[in-house]
Amino acid sequence: MNNIVLIGFMGSGKTTFGRWVSRRHNRKFYDTDEYIEKKQNTTISEIFATKGEEAFRDMETETVKELSDTLDNCVISVGGGLVLREVNRELLRKLGTVVYLKASEEELCKRLSKDTKRPLLQGGGLHEKIHNLMEQREDIYLDAADMIVDTQKMSFEQMYTAIIKNMED
Ligand code: S3P
């Protein structure tokens, strides 16, 4: 336990912030996408293309099950769609404090405009895609989270301080 679990939309900075916490505050870092890519020895795009989204979602569930058995004092960044399954949300709650990293659709659109690695966002109409997915997901992110952090208003150090304070309360 005592883990920090980062959830939120693609481009919200989960991996970047998670890595920063890991370096700066000496916690071991896990990223569910990287975990899956290593285990499957291929990329997320390739998994979506060859096996489909449902197979990828199964891999995500398997991953949180594996991680929830072992981790302590770590920071864990999870793929933007991992919280869609209730079973995953329950496992995340058991893992530690779940933090929703929030950013506006406009900001996400800016950050993701050159992305080529996220299969759900390819093929044009980025803003509409983000808007539609966000509409389906925002309530789920809010429901899954123990706390919300606005990534556009705070520095990484301020975000970390707020998270630790919440964990201690
Ligand atoms: C996805 C988010 C991605 C990755 C996959 C699907 C999603 O992770 O798991 O492309 O459904 O939101 P990031 O949130 O780290 O980009």
CSV table of N, CA, C and O and ligand atoms in Angstrom, one decimal, residues 7-15 31-33 36 44-45 48 53 56-57 60 77-82 84 112 115 117-121 133 137 141, ligand 1:
chain,number,residue,atom,x,y,z
A,7,ILE,N,-4.5,8.4,-12.5
A,7,ILE,CA,-5.5,8.2,-13.6
A,7,ILE,C,-5.7,9.5,-14.3
A,7,ILE,O,-5.4,10.6,-13.8
A,8,GLY,N,-6.4,9.3,-15.5
A,8,GLY,CA,-6.8,10.5,-16.2
A,8,GLY,C,-6.7,10.3,-17.7
A,8,GLY,O,-6.2,9.2,-18.2
A,9,PHE,N,-7.1,11.3,-18.5
A,9,PHE,CA,-7.2,11.2,-19.9
A,9,PHE,C,-5.8,11.1,-20.5
A,9,PHE,O,-4.8,11.5,-19.9
A,10,MET,N,-5.7,10.5,-21.7
A,10,MET,CA,-4.4,10.5,-22.5
A,10,MET,C,-3.9,11.9,-22.6
A,10,MET,O,-4.7,12.9,-22.8
A,11,GLY,N,-2.6,12.1,-22.3
A,11,GLY,CA,-2.1,13.5,-22.4
A,11,GLY,C,-2.2,14.3,-21.2
A,11,GLY,O,-1.7,15.4,-21.1
A,12,SER,N,-2.8,13.7,-20.1
A,12,SER,CA,-2.9,14.5,-18.9
A,12,SER,C,-1.6,14.6,-18.1
A,12,SER,O,-1.5,15.3,-17.1
A,13,GLY,N,-0.6,13.8,-18.5
A,13,GLY,CA,0.7,13.9,-17.9
A,13,GLY,C,1.0,12.8,-16.8
A,13,GLY,O,2.0,13.0,-16.1
A,14,LYS,N,0.2,11.8,-16.8
A,14,LYS,CA,0.4,10.7,-15.8
A,14,LYS,C,1.8,10.1,-15.9
A,14,LYS,O,2.5,10.0,-14.8
A,15,THR,N,2.3,9.8,-17.0
A,15,THR,CA,3.6,9.1,-17.1
A,15,THR,C,4.7,10.1,-16.8
A,15,THR,O,5.6,9.8,-16.1
A,31,ASP,N,4.3,1.9,-15.1
A,31,ASP,CA,3.3,2.4,-16.1
A,31,ASP,C,2.6,1.2,-16.7
A,31,ASP,O,3.3,0.3,-17.3
A,32,THR,N,1.3,1.2,-16.7
A,32,THR,CA,0.6,-0.1,-17.1
A,32,THR,C,0.9,-0.3,-18.6
A,32,THR,O,1.0,-1.4,-19.1
A,33,ASP,N,0.9,0.8,-19.4
A,33,ASP,CA,1.2,0.6,-20.9
A,33,ASP,C,2.5,0.0,-21.1
A,33,ASP,O,2.7,-0.9,-21.9
A,36,ILE,N,2.6,-3.7,-20.2
A,36,ILE,CA,2.0,-4.5,-21.2
A,36,ILE,C,2.9,-4.6,-22.4
A,36,ILE,O,3.1,-5.7,-22.9
A,44,ILE,N,1.5,-0.8,-28.0
A,44,ILE,CA,0.0,-0.8,-27.8
A,44,ILE,C,-0.7,-0.7,-29.2
A,44,ILE,O,-1.7,-1.3,-29.4
A,45,SER,N,-0.1,0.1,-30.1
A,45,SER,CA,-0.8,0.3,-31.4
A,45,SER,C,-0.9,-1.1,-32.1
A,45,SER,O,-1.9,-1.4,-32.7
A,48,PHE,N,-3.7,-3.2,-30.5
A,48,PHE,CA,-5.0,-2.7,-30.9
A,48,PHE,C,-5.2,-3.2,-32.4
A,48,PHE,O,-6.3,-3.6,-32.7
A,53,GLU,N,-9.3,-3.9,-29.2
A,53,GLU,CA,-9.3,-3.1,-28.0
A,53,GLU,C,-9.7,-4.0,-26.8
A,53,GLU,O,-9.1,-3.9,-25.7
A,56,PHE,N,-6.9,-5.8,-25.5
A,56,PHE,CA,-6.0,-4.9,-24.7
A,56,PHE,C,-6.6,-4.6,-23.3
A,56,PHE,O,-5.8,-4.6,-22.3
A,57,ARG,N,-7.9,-4.4,-23.2
A,57,ARG,CA,-8.5,-4.2,-21.9
A,57,ARG,C,-8.3,-5.4,-21.0
A,57,ARG,O,-8.2,-5.2,-19.8
A,60,GLU,N,-5.0,-5.1,-19.6
A,60,GLU,CA,-5.0,-4.1,-18.5
A,60,GLU,C,-5.4,-4.7,-17.2
A,60,GLU,O,-4.8,-4.5,-16.1
A,77,SER,N,1.3,4.8,-13.0
A,77,SER,CA,0.5,5.5,-13.9
A,77,SER,C,-0.3,4.5,-14.8
A,77,SER,O,0.3,3.5,-15.3
A,78,VAL,N,-1.6,4.7,-14.9
A,78,VAL,CA,-2.4,3.7,-15.7
A,78,VAL,C,-3.0,4.3,-16.9
A,78,VAL,O,-3.3,5.5,-17.0
A,79,GLY,N,-3.1,3.5,-18.0
A,79,GLY,CA,-3.6,3.9,-19.2
A,79,GLY,C,-5.0,4.6,-19.1
A,79,GLY,O,-5.8,4.3,-18.2
A,80,GLY,N,-5.3,5.6,-19.9
A,80,GLY,CA,-6.5,6.4,-19.8
A,80,GLY,C,-7.8,5.7,-19.8
A,80,GLY,O,-8.8,6.2,-19.3
A,81,GLY,N,-7.8,4.5,-20.4
A,81,GLY,CA,-9.1,3.7,-20.4
A,81,GLY,C,-9.2,2.6,-19.4
A,81,GLY,O,-10.2,1.9,-19.3
A,82,LEU,N,-8.1,2.5,-18.6
A,82,LEU,CA,-8.1,1.3,-17.7
A,82,LEU,C,-9.2,1.4,-16.6
A,82,LEU,O,-9.7,0.4,-16.2
A,84,LEU,N,-12.2,2.2,-17.0
A,84,LEU,CA,-13.5,2.0,-17.6
A,84,LEU,C,-14.2,0.7,-17.0
A,84,LEU,O,-15.4,0.6,-16.8
A,112,LEU,N,-1.8,16.7,-27.5
A,112,LEU,CA,-1.9,15.4,-28.3
A,112,LEU,C,-1.9,15.6,-29.8
A,112,LEU,O,-2.0,14.7,-30.5
A,115,ASP,N,0.5,13.4,-31.7
A,115,ASP,CA,0.6,12.0,-31.2
A,115,ASP,C,0.4,11.0,-32.4
A,115,ASP,O,-0.5,11.2,-33.2
A,117,LYS,N,1.0,7.6,-31.3
A,117,LYS,CA,1.0,6.3,-30.6
A,117,LYS,C,-0.3,5.8,-30.0
A,117,LYS,O,-0.3,4.7,-29.4
A,118,ARG,N,-1.3,6.7,-30.0
A,118,ARG,CA,-2.5,6.3,-29.3
A,118,ARG,C,-3.6,6.0,-30.3
A,118,ARG,O,-4.2,6.9,-31.0
A,119,PRO,N,-3.9,4.7,-30.5
A,119,PRO,CA,-4.8,4.2,-31.6
A,119,PRO,C,-6.2,4.9,-31.6
A,119,PRO,O,-6.7,5.2,-32.6
A,120,LEU,N,-6.7,5.3,-30.4
A,120,LEU,CA,-8.0,5.8,-30.3
A,120,LEU,C,-8.1,7.3,-30.8
A,120,LEU,O,-9.2,7.8,-31.0
A,121,LEU,N,-6.9,7.9,-31.0
A,121,LEU,CA,-6.9,9.3,-31.5
A,121,LEU,C,-6.4,9.5,-32.9
A,121,LEU,O,-6.3,10.6,-33.3
A,133,LEU,N,-14.8,11.1,-26.1
A,133,LEU,CA,-14.3,10.2,-25.1
A,133,LEU,C,-14.4,10.8,-23.7
A,133,LEU,O,-14.8,10.2,-22.7
A,137,ARG,N,-16.1,9.5,-20.3
A,137,ARG,CA,-15.2,9.1,-19.2
A,137,ARG,C,-15.2,10.0,-18.0
A,137,ARG,O,-14.8,9.5,-16.9
A,141,TYR,N,-13.8,9.0,-14.2
A,141,TYR,CA,-12.5,9.4,-13.6
A,141,TYR,C,-12.9,10.0,-12.2
A,141,TYR,O,-12.2,9.7,-11.2
B,1,S3P,C1,-5.9,4.6,-23.9
B,1,S3P,C2,-4.8,5.3,-23.3
B,1,S3P,C3,-3.4,5.0,-23.5
B,1,S3P,C4,-3.3,3.6,-23.9
B,1,S3P,C5,-4.2,3.2,-25.0
B,1,S3P,C6,-5.6,3.5,-24.7
B,1,S3P,C7,-7.3,5.1,-23.6
B,1,S3P,O1,-2.6,5.3,-22.4
B,1,S3P,O2,-3.5,2.8,-22.8
B,1,S3P,O3,-3.8,3.9,-26.2
B,1,S3P,O4,-8.2,4.3,-23.8
B,1,S3P,O5,-7.4,6.2,-23.0
B,1,S3P,P1,-2.2,6.8,-21.9
B,1,S3P,O6,-3.4,7.4,-21.1
B,1,S3P,O7,-1.1,6.7,-21.0
B,1,S3P,O8,-2.0,7.6,-23.1
